[in-house]
Amino acid sequence: MAVQDRRQATIYEVAQRVGVSIATVSRALRGTDYVAPETRRRVLAAVEELQFRPSRLGQSLAEGRHAANGIVFPDLSGPYYSEVVLGYEEVAAELGNSVLILATHGRPDPARKVLELARRVDGMVVMGRTVADGIVAQVAETGVPTVLLARAAVGALDTITADNDSGARRLVEHLLGHGYRRFAYLGDPDTSPDVTDRYGAFRAALADAGHTPPRAPVRCAFDVDAGHRAARRVLAGPSRPQALVCANDEVALGALAAAAELGLTVPTDVAITGWDDVMAARYAGLTTVHQPMRKLGATAARWLHDRMAGSQDAVRREVLPTRLVVRSSCGPHSAETEV
Amino acid sequence: MAVQDRRQATIYEVAQRVGVSIATVSRALRGTDYVAPETRRRVLAAVEELQFRPSRLGQSLAEGRHAANGIVFPDLSGPYYSEVVLGYEEVAAELGNSVLILATHGRPDPARKVLELARRVDGMVVMGRTVADGIVAQVAETGVPTVLLARAAVGALDTITADNDSGARRLVEHLLGHGYRRFAYLGDPDTSPDVTDRYGAFRAALADAGHTPPRAPVRCAFDVDAGHRAARRVLAGPSRPQALVCANDEVALGALAAAAELGLTVPTDVAITGWDDVMAARYAGLTTVHQPMRKLGATAARWLHDRMAGSQDAVRREVLPTRLVVRSSCGPHSAETEV
DNA sequence: GACCGTTCCGGAAGCGCTTACAGTGGCCCC
DNA sequence: GGGGCCACTGTAAGCGCTTCCGGAACGGTC
């Protein structure tokens, strides 16, 4: 007792102190098999005295599992990703798994990082445009259950997404209802599968209604500053669009700021819409499309858990509904449709 | 080649295939010792053929380290925590560590979860009011380097916080400058060390200026809805305060909504301030105190890394500066002080 | 009293790596 | 031509657990 031992006690020391075998200590601790009450008591006492905590590595190695799973996402910045990750962590932890996170954004060689992550977990979810499909397939082939989130299906993997398609169509219909005909799309459809879908549906909806979609999107990153710069360019240019459809709320928020700077009134001079329905959208009066972020994360965690438990059920694909949230930035409305 | 083996190949199979010992395979792979070029080539070829990936558990057990560290926070919801976590993940990953996250919010028995996390990492940071000091001390005693973030120092642990004190004082001074004398504080100082400090400094600043601080805070959770409800109660009650100082931006955002509902104009009828400077604050014209969230996380990760590397340097304590961001919600200003 | 089932426990074999230690040749040098 | 060094490789001892297998003790049954 005298000198505190810095080293963690091992199961051997506990066994020795009690005068039993390590097998008995293990059994007493996990309650997996018969152990005499008195023996168990003495084991627990020794555990207490020695401050023994079983090594997670030893356990995992012996059990052949990590009791952990991971989530890969492009970036945690922005409310969207963090909400999804939170939803994920919440149920993963509930199901007894530790969660490892990996943000690939801007990192060199994300593939290596993802493969590395795959070696420390029993399962993982890959979100959005993080690594190439080939890498995902490679991970899945190593036997690590994988579920895809907000990204196009790859092979026979469970995939969960939000309904970008209907969301975009409803948004376009609403805007057309306001009478707008000249549109611009802000954001880069190539950097996120979700946005690819949204942009595609946006164009399709316009075409279906007999209107010509813009020639090309105004490419910009998905943050406020990039949206701000892109919007300035578009709004200051010739033949100003009547409506700016933005890839996400951050871009739209930047666009709102740009419009204000240019002395333009929203929605009178230009309508602006976002996507995600982040908190700021509400205060900016931004019309947007709501995504069930927590639920996306939670569902992914649950599905992954099923697969890790060995489920051989048919591949699951689900598209969670989105909801058009009409606020003031898209045009005049008689009554507040949403708050 | 014929049938894909579901099982991961082990180092033994690689060794057998090449006709060398596992030691040689290990050496060839990690490059830690002499291996004949030709041998290495053959090893790498076998690795490729068998799709061998070393087991992280085997490695960790042998090396005696996890190559991972963890962060514990109360909740990821809200932009504040997610930004800190992102800043943390960014540098931790850069330094070669996987990141485990654990949100304690609302979970039963957070202590057990934290202790469990401690067993799977080489070091961890504990943020805010998550577990009792005793648990933190216990973790630290097991030899897992620990750094504290946005929480009062415990024992000889590195601790990093934001400057709540000066922030709150500057805020109060500014509000007094507007002529306000009747204040209310929204938020529960007992649920976050940061807020405890802010509230304390808020009262002290008022007292120092010869004014009487409010008798007690208006306790509410740190989200928009709670802020909204609390503000409604306060604003609709008798002797309406002239200024609502809120524990964080979310509460303040809720308060803004409440004021609007009650037909009160901000800041004419009531001034409202927040804390954190989240994105929405900008669009809501909210006067607030900016915190360097990314930097908090990044610094914690760096310090933790030093400790994990065995640094025995003196205990580090740092208080990162905060910045008063004046917008429209606190009163009339001749020119925009901040955007 | 032989037999059997139950309870309890120890021995030992893994799990998949890393690395200390001990060679074994080959080559160079005096 | 013997000694020494260097490049390279194998042996084996861990790392700290879990769990299979089998043995011992004990009580109850026919």
XYZ file of C-alpha atoms (C1' of nucleotides) in Angstrom:
738
model
C 0.000 0.000 0.000
C 2.818 2.293 0.929
C 4.013 3.405 -2.444
C 1.422 3.935 -5.115
C 2.261 1.741 -8.040
C 2.010 3.694 -11.233
C 1.492 0.558 -13.270
C -1.984 -0.804 -13.646
C -2.495 -4.066 -11.833
C -3.125 -7.071 -14.044
C -5.401 -9.990 -13.600
C -2.396 -12.064 -12.580
C -1.719 -9.951 -9.554
C -5.321 -10.119 -8.501
C -5.287 -13.878 -8.892
C -2.103 -14.205 -6.945
C -3.336 -12.042 -4.123
C -6.516 -14.032 -3.765
C -4.745 -17.309 -4.303
C -6.839 -18.421 -7.270
C -6.218 -18.724 -10.973
C -6.712 -15.906 -13.417
C -9.567 -17.864 -14.905
C -11.453 -17.590 -11.668
C -10.823 -13.889 -11.443
C -12.107 -13.420 -14.939
C -15.184 -15.460 -14.200
C -15.854 -13.667 -10.954
C -15.631 -10.337 -12.706
C -17.781 -11.093 -15.667
C -20.146 -13.500 -13.969
C -20.012 -15.879 -16.877
C -19.691 -19.070 -14.909
C -19.934 -20.663 -11.494
C -17.863 -18.993 -8.823
C -18.376 -19.612 -5.115
C -19.871 -16.540 -3.443
C -17.046 -16.374 -0.948
C -14.439 -16.598 -3.705
C -16.134 -13.877 -5.660
C -16.190 -11.691 -2.593
C -12.487 -12.112 -2.074
C -11.782 -11.440 -5.723
C -13.778 -8.266 -5.663
C -12.005 -7.184 -2.518
C -8.618 -7.709 -4.155
C -9.790 -5.869 -7.244
C -10.749 -2.972 -5.061
C -7.490 -2.988 -3.152
C -5.319 -3.184 -6.216
C -7.517 -0.814 -8.147
C -7.565 -3.384 -10.874
C -9.260 -2.432 -14.113
C -9.148 -5.027 -16.858
C -7.154 -3.954 -19.850
C -9.438 -3.125 -22.697
C -6.824 -4.320 -25.150
C -6.433 -7.679 -23.489
C -10.171 -8.088 -23.441
C -10.665 -7.032 -27.000
C -7.913 -9.234 -28.272
C -9.294 -12.240 -26.460
C -12.874 -11.485 -27.428
C -11.930 -10.661 -30.953
C -13.906 -7.459 -31.031
C -13.352 -3.807 -30.355
C -16.710 -2.831 -28.929
C -16.323 0.359 -30.867
C -17.521 1.793 -34.092
C -16.610 4.762 -36.135
C -18.075 7.489 -38.232
C -16.344 9.221 -41.084
C -17.584 12.585 -42.229
C -16.230 15.317 -44.422
C -16.118 17.932 -41.725
C -17.670 18.551 -38.384
C -17.938 22.230 -38.940
C -21.362 23.456 -39.609
C -24.376 22.429 -37.639
C -25.412 19.746 -40.069
C -22.598 17.308 -39.539
C -22.345 17.813 -35.841
C -26.017 17.118 -35.400
C -25.744 13.900 -37.367
C -22.708 12.818 -35.405
C -24.461 13.584 -32.163
C -27.464 11.532 -33.150
C -25.087 8.765 -34.025
C -23.055 8.897 -30.853
C -26.166 8.919 -28.762
C -27.466 5.586 -29.924
C -24.093 3.961 -30.493
C -23.145 4.630 -26.894
C -26.505 3.405 -25.746
C -25.849 0.158 -27.565
C -22.583 -0.259 -25.726
C -20.164 0.950 -28.351
C -17.515 3.569 -28.100
C -17.435 5.885 -31.047
C -14.456 7.002 -33.022
C -14.755 9.997 -35.241
C -12.779 10.895 -38.285
C -13.133 14.094 -40.235
C -11.551 13.804 -43.640
C -12.016 17.357 -44.713
C -8.929 18.858 -46.157
C -6.716 16.078 -44.928
C -4.179 14.533 -47.188
C -4.795 10.897 -48.024
C -8.191 10.313 -46.448
C -8.201 6.766 -47.799
C -5.374 5.737 -45.536
C -7.052 7.297 -42.557
C -10.294 5.535 -43.271
C -8.597 2.191 -43.694
C -6.793 2.800 -40.454
C -10.036 3.575 -38.713
C -11.526 0.403 -40.098
C -8.918 -1.571 -38.238
C -9.966 -0.264 -34.880
C -13.688 -0.712 -35.043
C -16.268 -3.435 -35.436
C -18.245 -1.359 -37.865
C -18.386 2.073 -39.326
C -20.548 4.537 -41.117
C -19.257 6.587 -43.980
C -20.924 9.859 -44.593
C -21.021 12.008 -47.664
C -18.138 12.612 -49.979
C -15.235 11.480 -47.885
C -13.481 8.696 -49.748
C -13.918 7.013 -53.094
C -16.352 4.160 -53.498
C -13.437 1.830 -54.030
C -12.153 2.466 -50.549
C -15.562 1.899 -49.062
C -15.801 -1.384 -50.914
C -12.376 -2.304 -49.684
C -13.372 -1.649 -46.109
C -16.533 -3.647 -46.495
C -14.563 -6.512 -47.958
C -12.349 -6.775 -44.950
C -15.478 -7.801 -43.111
C -16.106 -4.555 -41.272
C -19.834 -3.884 -41.467
C -20.380 -0.552 -43.091
C -23.383 1.647 -43.545
C -23.550 4.587 -45.853
C -25.029 7.876 -44.840
C -25.948 10.721 -47.120
C -24.093 9.161 -49.985
C -24.964 7.028 -52.959
C -25.241 3.283 -52.434
C -22.149 1.178 -53.013
C -22.509 -2.548 -53.531
C -24.731 -4.295 -51.051
C -24.343 -1.828 -48.208
C -27.144 -0.404 -46.131
C -27.687 3.169 -47.140
C -29.615 5.954 -45.537
C -30.178 9.359 -47.029
C -32.488 12.310 -46.765
C -34.956 12.990 -49.498
C -33.092 15.515 -51.561
C -35.177 14.881 -54.580
C -38.646 15.705 -53.315
C -37.234 18.460 -51.177
C -35.711 20.144 -54.178
C -38.821 19.668 -56.261
C -41.093 21.169 -53.664
C -38.718 24.040 -53.264
C -38.665 24.730 -56.992
C -42.415 24.480 -57.252
C -42.774 26.953 -54.466
C -40.389 29.367 -56.111
C -42.110 29.009 -59.453
C -45.329 29.795 -57.625
C -43.819 33.119 -56.677
C -43.338 33.774 -60.342
C -39.584 33.553 -60.526
C -38.116 32.281 -63.759
C -34.441 33.197 -63.665
C -32.550 31.090 -61.181
C -29.001 30.587 -60.057
C -27.748 27.643 -58.074
C -25.005 28.332 -55.536
C -22.705 25.569 -54.349
C -20.618 22.859 -55.895
C -22.689 19.786 -56.772
C -19.518 17.767 -57.111
C -18.379 17.985 -53.528
C -21.328 16.301 -51.877
C -23.600 13.512 -53.055
C -26.517 15.206 -51.350
C -25.900 18.372 -53.266
C -25.469 16.470 -56.481
C -28.951 15.099 -55.984
C -30.404 18.422 -55.012
C -28.954 20.129 -58.001
C -30.154 17.392 -60.314
C -33.669 17.539 -58.919
C -33.608 21.307 -59.098
C -32.845 21.206 -62.798
C -35.283 18.410 -63.454
C -38.080 20.206 -61.667
C -37.509 23.328 -63.709
C -37.361 21.378 -66.930
C -40.499 19.451 -66.041
C -42.306 22.726 -65.539
C -41.207 23.840 -68.965
C -38.511 26.232 -67.872
C -34.865 26.244 -68.726
C -32.570 25.604 -65.800
C -29.410 27.662 -65.491
C -26.547 26.540 -67.660
C -24.283 25.690 -64.755
C -24.124 26.019 -60.987
C -22.167 28.806 -59.371
C -19.551 26.710 -57.700
C -18.493 27.622 -54.218
C -17.553 25.956 -50.943
C -20.241 25.304 -48.351
C -19.525 28.003 -45.878
C -20.784 31.492 -45.211
C -17.806 33.281 -46.665
C -17.780 31.316 -49.878
C -21.496 31.852 -50.268
C -21.012 35.508 -49.637
C -18.374 35.886 -52.298
C -20.221 33.792 -54.850
C -23.464 35.667 -54.283
C -21.771 39.023 -54.636
C -20.431 37.976 -57.963
C -23.774 36.724 -59.196
C -25.845 39.572 -57.837
C -23.530 42.258 -59.100
C -23.320 40.706 -62.557
C -25.514 41.313 -65.555
C -29.049 39.864 -65.704
C -29.411 39.291 -62.030
C -31.289 36.107 -61.180
C -34.630 36.418 -59.470
C -33.887 33.629 -57.084
C -30.731 32.188 -55.580
C -31.101 28.552 -54.689
C -28.257 27.660 -52.354
C -26.752 24.284 -51.655
C -27.026 24.719 -47.914
C -27.960 27.258 -45.287
C -24.479 28.568 -44.757
C -24.132 29.513 -48.390
C -27.574 31.097 -48.251
C -26.674 33.042 -45.145
C -23.648 34.372 -46.949
C -25.845 35.273 -49.882
C -28.218 37.194 -47.640
C -25.310 39.223 -46.357
C -24.110 39.871 -49.891
C -27.527 41.057 -50.971
C -27.718 43.429 -48.036
C -24.325 44.854 -48.865
C -25.364 45.467 -52.439
C -28.423 47.303 -51.261
C -30.762 44.621 -52.491
C -33.884 43.749 -50.568
C -34.730 40.126 -49.975
C -37.085 38.832 -51.273
C -38.258 41.848 -53.282
C -35.106 42.231 -55.341
C -33.914 38.694 -55.060
C -35.227 35.571 -53.373
C -32.818 33.324 -51.521
C -33.229 29.772 -50.248
C -31.036 27.434 -48.252
C -30.993 23.816 -47.186
C -30.720 22.000 -43.833
C -32.687 24.325 -41.616
C -29.905 25.066 -39.210
C -30.605 27.250 -36.221
C -29.391 30.427 -37.841
C -31.830 29.953 -40.709
C -34.713 30.641 -38.414
C -33.319 33.949 -37.291
C -32.367 34.989 -40.750
C -35.891 34.302 -42.017
C -34.444 31.880 -44.488
C -36.669 29.611 -46.517
C -35.012 26.239 -46.505
C -35.511 22.499 -46.511
C -35.415 20.785 -43.185
C -33.381 17.611 -42.780
C -33.807 15.149 -39.929
C -30.141 15.193 -38.959
C -30.335 13.559 -35.551
C -32.488 10.854 -36.994
C -30.085 10.224 -39.847
C -27.300 9.624 -37.368
C -29.428 7.565 -35.036
C -30.714 5.341 -37.799
C -27.247 4.718 -39.135
C -26.086 3.696 -35.672
C -28.975 1.305 -35.235
C -28.520 -0.313 -38.610
C -24.846 -0.664 -38.059
C -25.506 -2.316 -34.754
C -27.760 -4.857 -36.406
C -25.074 -5.698 -38.913
C -22.437 -5.964 -36.245
C -24.724 -8.336 -34.421
C -24.527 -10.493 -37.503
C -27.754 -9.619 -39.255
C -27.886 -11.114 -42.724
C -31.129 -9.408 -43.624
C -31.625 -7.933 -47.043
C -29.837 -4.697 -47.809
C -31.612 -1.746 -46.306
C -32.151 1.473 -48.138
C -34.116 4.280 -46.656
C -34.779 7.826 -47.671
C -35.891 9.981 -44.780
C -38.422 12.661 -45.599
C -37.430 16.298 -45.732
C -39.702 19.244 -45.179
C -39.944 22.567 -46.947
C -39.764 25.369 -44.413
C -41.123 28.567 -45.855
C -39.949 31.769 -44.266
C -39.589 35.248 -45.620
C -36.540 35.015 -47.852
C -38.307 33.445 -50.791
C -41.112 35.880 -51.319
C -44.192 37.489 -49.815
C -46.708 35.262 -48.068
C -50.080 36.179 -46.695
C -49.470 34.390 -43.401
C -46.435 32.868 -41.837
C -46.383 29.344 -43.128
C -43.645 28.242 -40.810
C -41.625 29.461 -37.937
C -7.196 -16.812 -54.809
C -10.252 -18.786 -55.748
C -12.484 -18.343 -52.767
C -12.315 -15.046 -50.923
C -11.469 -15.787 -47.341
C -13.689 -13.765 -45.043
C -11.196 -13.948 -42.224
C -8.416 -11.428 -42.093
C -5.023 -12.928 -42.786
C -2.605 -12.849 -39.871
C 1.063 -12.198 -39.778
C 1.614 -15.945 -39.432
C 0.091 -16.673 -42.770
C 2.163 -14.019 -44.425
C 5.297 -15.419 -42.817
C 4.443 -18.927 -43.859
C 3.751 -17.923 -47.408
C 7.042 -16.129 -47.738
C 8.899 -18.775 -45.785
C 10.247 -16.454 -43.141
C 9.471 -15.851 -39.479
C 6.775 -13.491 -38.277
C 9.510 -11.327 -36.842
C 10.849 -10.684 -40.292
C 7.432 -9.836 -41.592
C 6.922 -7.393 -38.784
C 10.282 -5.809 -39.424
C 9.717 -5.597 -43.132
C 6.413 -3.882 -42.567
C 7.479 -1.366 -40.010
C 10.983 -0.845 -41.275
C 12.404 -0.928 -37.788
C 15.369 -3.097 -38.515
C 17.530 -4.642 -41.209
C 15.636 -6.651 -43.788
C 17.171 -7.717 -47.073
C 15.587 -5.792 -49.943
C 14.629 -8.983 -51.678
C 13.013 -10.395 -48.550
C 11.099 -7.205 -47.999
C 9.878 -7.325 -51.550
C 8.584 -10.830 -51.139
C 6.927 -9.951 -47.858
C 5.186 -6.990 -49.382
C 4.047 -9.133 -52.263
C 2.556 -11.698 -49.892
C 0.923 -8.933 -47.899
C -0.659 -7.685 -51.057
C -1.819 -11.114 -52.152
C -3.304 -12.022 -48.823
C -4.663 -8.558 -48.271
C -2.989 -8.620 -44.936
C -3.660 -5.727 -42.589
C -2.039 -5.949 -39.186
C -4.503 -6.241 -36.352
C -4.662 -3.008 -34.480
C -5.392 -4.895 -31.279
C -2.375 -7.125 -31.625
C -0.236 -4.112 -32.308
C -1.610 -2.079 -29.474
C -1.296 -4.911 -27.014
C 2.303 -5.516 -27.960
C 3.169 -1.839 -28.057
C 1.305 -1.137 -24.887
C -0.500 1.859 -26.280
C -3.755 2.629 -28.001
C -2.687 5.411 -30.309
C -5.982 7.003 -29.494
C -7.279 9.662 -27.235
C -10.683 10.743 -26.155
C -12.730 13.773 -25.403
C -15.612 13.932 -23.013
C -18.130 16.702 -23.310
C -21.580 17.368 -21.936
C -23.311 17.417 -25.263
C -22.432 17.914 -28.859
C -25.562 19.801 -29.624
C -25.085 23.436 -30.125
C -22.363 24.936 -32.204
C -20.083 25.580 -29.275
C -19.242 22.019 -28.376
C -19.041 20.780 -31.903
C -16.573 23.480 -32.823
C -14.371 22.619 -29.893
C -14.497 18.942 -30.731
C -13.646 19.679 -34.317
C -10.669 21.749 -33.336
C -9.608 18.893 -31.128
C -10.053 16.173 -33.691
C -8.154 18.134 -36.232
C -4.929 18.293 -34.333
C -5.269 14.957 -32.589
C -5.575 13.208 -35.939
C -2.689 15.212 -37.270
C -0.601 13.944 -34.392
C -1.439 10.379 -35.291
C -4.150 9.678 -32.789
C -7.618 8.365 -33.336
C -10.290 10.269 -31.514
C -12.982 8.774 -29.335
C -15.842 10.965 -28.328
C -18.179 10.628 -25.425
C -21.142 12.851 -24.755
C -22.345 12.496 -21.208
C -25.385 14.677 -21.500
C -28.446 13.123 -20.023
C -26.876 9.704 -19.765
C -27.217 7.678 -16.668
C -23.973 7.030 -14.848
C -21.538 9.173 -16.799
C -18.772 8.202 -14.384
C -18.786 4.624 -15.558
C -18.713 5.714 -19.164
C -15.797 8.016 -18.573
C -13.842 5.362 -16.718
C -14.563 3.006 -19.570
C -13.322 5.513 -22.080
C -10.187 5.980 -20.041
C -9.373 2.330 -20.568
C -9.310 2.658 -24.319
C -7.166 5.694 -24.762
C -3.694 6.941 -24.002
C -5.012 10.247 -22.853
C -8.173 12.245 -22.683
C -9.623 15.666 -22.254
C -12.564 16.315 -20.054
C -14.688 19.265 -20.909
C -17.111 21.220 -18.813
C -19.480 19.765 -16.307
C -19.469 16.130 -17.252
C -18.311 14.130 -14.270
C -17.339 14.929 -10.712
C -13.809 16.021 -9.892
C -13.321 12.766 -8.040
C -13.776 10.775 -11.209
C -11.345 12.967 -13.083
C -8.806 12.477 -10.328
C -9.400 8.765 -10.474
C -8.760 8.708 -14.197
C -5.621 10.740 -13.796
C -4.426 8.386 -11.088
C -4.643 5.395 -13.358
C -1.911 7.068 -15.333
C -3.983 8.280 -18.240
C -2.820 11.804 -19.038
C -5.738 14.141 -18.734
C -6.291 17.727 -19.630
C -9.188 19.812 -18.518
C -11.083 22.057 -20.857
C -13.545 24.731 -19.885
C -13.660 23.464 -16.359
C -12.046 24.339 -13.066
C -8.608 22.901 -12.378
C -8.393 19.610 -10.524
C -5.147 18.596 -8.881
C -2.088 18.999 -11.031
C -3.801 18.704 -14.388
C -3.269 20.975 -17.344
C -6.259 23.208 -17.702
C -7.394 25.447 -20.465
C -10.347 27.769 -20.365
C -11.717 30.839 -22.039
C -11.674 34.131 -20.242
C -15.156 34.223 -18.825
C -14.243 36.749 -16.246
C -13.016 39.625 -18.386
C -15.602 38.808 -20.988
C -18.391 39.163 -18.497
C -16.927 42.328 -17.053
C -16.578 44.009 -20.387
C -20.089 43.018 -21.247
C -21.470 44.455 -18.037
C -19.505 47.655 -18.490
C -20.871 48.037 -21.940
C -24.415 47.513 -20.755
C -23.976 49.960 -17.909
C -22.726 52.411 -20.477
C -26.080 52.127 -22.175
C -27.635 53.226 -18.922
C -29.277 49.968 -17.923
C -29.584 49.290 -14.246
C -32.108 46.484 -13.886
C -30.696 43.181 -15.122
C -31.735 39.584 -15.274
C -29.418 36.673 -15.841
C -30.804 33.767 -17.855
C -29.284 30.308 -17.555
C -28.297 27.962 -14.801
C -24.852 28.772 -13.389
C -24.725 25.375 -11.748
C -24.706 23.292 -14.882
C -21.515 24.600 -16.428
C -18.291 25.819 -14.878
C -18.006 28.411 -17.605
C -21.388 29.802 -16.784
C -20.640 29.719 -13.084
C -17.707 31.997 -13.780
C -19.634 34.240 -16.088
C -22.411 34.682 -13.616
C -19.982 35.342 -10.824
C -18.128 37.959 -12.842
C -21.406 39.474 -13.938
C -22.462 40.021 -10.356
C -19.046 41.191 -9.294
C -18.860 43.715 -12.109
C -22.216 45.159 -11.164
C -21.299 45.316 -7.514
C -17.963 46.942 -8.298
C -19.789 49.615 -10.236
C -21.982 50.276 -7.223
C -25.094 48.565 -8.487
C -27.021 45.736 -6.978
C -26.975 42.553 -8.999
C -30.184 40.570 -9.366
C -31.042 38.410 -6.413
C -30.788 35.159 -8.361
C -30.371 33.902 -11.884
C -33.358 32.813 -13.914
C -32.464 29.190 -14.226
C -33.050 27.495 -17.534
C -31.396 24.946 -19.793
C -29.000 26.104 -22.489
C -31.153 25.741 -25.544
C -33.376 28.006 -27.567
C -36.636 26.660 -26.239
C -35.638 26.901 -22.619
C -34.378 30.423 -23.196
C -37.589 31.280 -24.895
C -39.742 30.062 -22.042
C -37.587 31.635 -19.383
C -37.527 34.976 -21.178
C -41.264 34.997 -21.640
C -41.715 34.531 -17.927
C -39.307 37.293 -17.069
C -40.444 39.767 -19.684
C -44.111 39.305 -18.959
C -43.618 39.623 -15.214
C -43.704 42.770 -13.105
C -40.800 45.228 -13.181
C -39.351 44.083 -16.444
C -35.552 44.116 -16.522
C -33.879 46.539 -18.879
C -31.351 43.986 -20.000
C -31.336 40.207 -20.264
C -27.874 38.776 -19.941
C -28.002 35.223 -21.216
C -25.692 32.350 -20.404
C -25.164 31.522 -24.055
C -26.337 32.467 -27.509
C -29.015 29.837 -27.738
C -30.737 31.135 -24.655
C -30.406 34.656 -25.996
C -31.858 33.638 -29.340
C -34.830 32.187 -27.505
C -35.138 35.398 -25.557
C -35.169 37.451 -28.752
C -38.024 35.358 -30.023
C -39.886 35.753 -26.754
C -39.465 39.522 -26.854
C -40.787 39.652 -30.381
C -43.802 37.609 -29.407
C -44.585 39.917 -26.551
C -44.445 42.876 -28.851
C -41.289 44.219 -27.286
C -38.654 45.895 -29.382
C -35.012 44.957 -28.909
C -33.074 46.896 -27.727
C -35.484 49.767 -27.107
C -37.751 47.914 -24.721
C -35.238 45.368 -23.567
C -31.600 44.670 -24.343
C -30.456 41.090 -24.805
C -26.963 39.610 -24.864
C -25.635 36.137 -25.453
C -22.341 34.306 -25.185
C -20.237 32.230 -27.616
C -20.803 34.108 -30.841
C -22.307 31.233 -32.755
C -23.195 31.717 -36.381
C -26.815 32.497 -35.727
C -25.836 35.326 -33.410
C -24.580 37.321 -36.332
C -27.829 37.066 -38.198
C -29.890 37.813 -35.165
C -27.882 40.981 -34.468
C -27.010 39.575 -31.102
C -24.417 41.252 -28.923
C -22.339 38.489 -27.466
C -18.908 37.407 -26.295
C -16.806 35.538 -28.769
C -15.001 32.400 -27.664
C -12.092 30.848 -29.550
C -13.699 27.412 -29.728
C -11.499 25.809 -32.353
C -8.459 27.037 -30.551
C -9.658 25.683 -27.246
C -9.978 22.244 -28.764
C -6.727 22.451 -30.668
C -4.768 23.582 -27.640
C -6.171 20.808 -25.500
C -5.143 18.269 -28.120
C -1.635 19.631 -28.311
C -1.143 19.722 -24.577
C -2.501 16.245 -24.237
C -0.109 15.065 -26.874
C 2.807 16.512 -24.954
C 1.740 14.705 -21.823
C 1.261 11.465 -23.673
C 4.734 11.874 -25.042
C 5.870 11.849 -21.429
C 6.302 15.530 -20.765
C 6.919 16.203 -17.097
C 6.838 19.944 -17.479
C 5.140 22.099 -14.922
C 1.371 22.122 -14.911
C -0.022 24.308 -17.637
C -2.881 26.672 -17.119
C -4.053 28.990 -19.807
C -6.965 31.314 -20.171
C -7.684 32.163 -23.775
C -8.931 35.674 -24.421
C -12.540 36.316 -25.313
C -13.852 39.244 -27.273
C -16.938 41.367 -26.810
C -18.883 41.488 -30.042
C -21.261 44.409 -30.058
C -24.235 44.161 -32.388
C -27.655 45.706 -32.235
C -29.348 43.738 -29.493
C -27.794 45.606 -26.599
C -28.647 49.153 -27.515
C -28.204 51.928 -30.042
C -24.723 52.583 -31.433
C -23.608 55.382 -33.655
C -21.699 53.071 -35.955
C -21.542 49.337 -36.288
C -18.838 48.315 -33.897
C -18.701 44.787 -35.127
C -20.107 42.600 -37.816
C -21.757 -48.375 -2.370
C -21.556 -47.353 -7.263
C -23.082 -43.818 -10.127
C -24.332 -39.370 -11.616
C -25.082 -34.455 -11.753
C -23.756 -30.107 -9.963
C -20.667 -26.751 -8.499
C -16.303 -24.914 -8.366
C -11.768 -24.169 -9.982
C -7.065 -24.656 -12.342
C -4.323 -25.470 -16.493
C -3.412 -24.017 -20.647
C -4.245 -22.626 -25.247
C -5.048 -19.147 -27.727
C -5.852 -13.921 -29.657
C -1.953 -11.233 -33.201
C 1.332 -8.665 -32.694
C 6.518 -6.418 -31.116
C 11.055 -6.904 -29.833
C 15.131 -8.613 -27.037
C 18.365 -11.867 -27.804
C 20.995 -15.051 -30.108
C 22.700 -16.638 -33.690
C 24.733 -17.336 -38.830
C 27.169 -16.392 -42.656
C 30.001 -13.320 -45.494
C 33.544 -10.048 -45.994
C 37.440 -7.321 -44.816
C 41.700 -6.564 -42.525
C 45.910 -7.271 -40.562
C 44.003 -17.542 -41.840
C 41.943 -16.017 -37.650
C 39.287 -12.344 -35.675
C 35.815 -8.978 -35.862
C 32.107 -6.531 -37.694
C 27.954 -6.054 -40.232
C 23.741 -7.446 -42.448
C 20.190 -10.335 -41.875
C 17.040 -13.700 -39.741
C 14.888 -16.913 -36.408
C 13.426 -18.065 -31.626
C 10.776 -17.063 -28.133
C 9.047 -14.270 -24.540
C 5.943 -11.408 -23.628
C 1.419 -8.053 -23.777
C -3.464 -9.188 -20.559
C -7.131 -11.098 -21.236
C -11.181 -15.159 -22.369
C -12.622 -19.632 -22.509
C -12.338 -24.668 -23.415
C -11.467 -28.771 -21.084
C -11.042 -31.588 -17.511
C -10.556 -32.765 -12.621
C -12.084 -32.694 -7.829
C -15.347 -32.535 -4.270
C -19.807 -33.150 -2.705
C -24.458 -34.593 -2.235
C -28.248 -37.262 -3.684
C -30.292 -41.723 -5.821
C -31.215 -46.281 -6.573
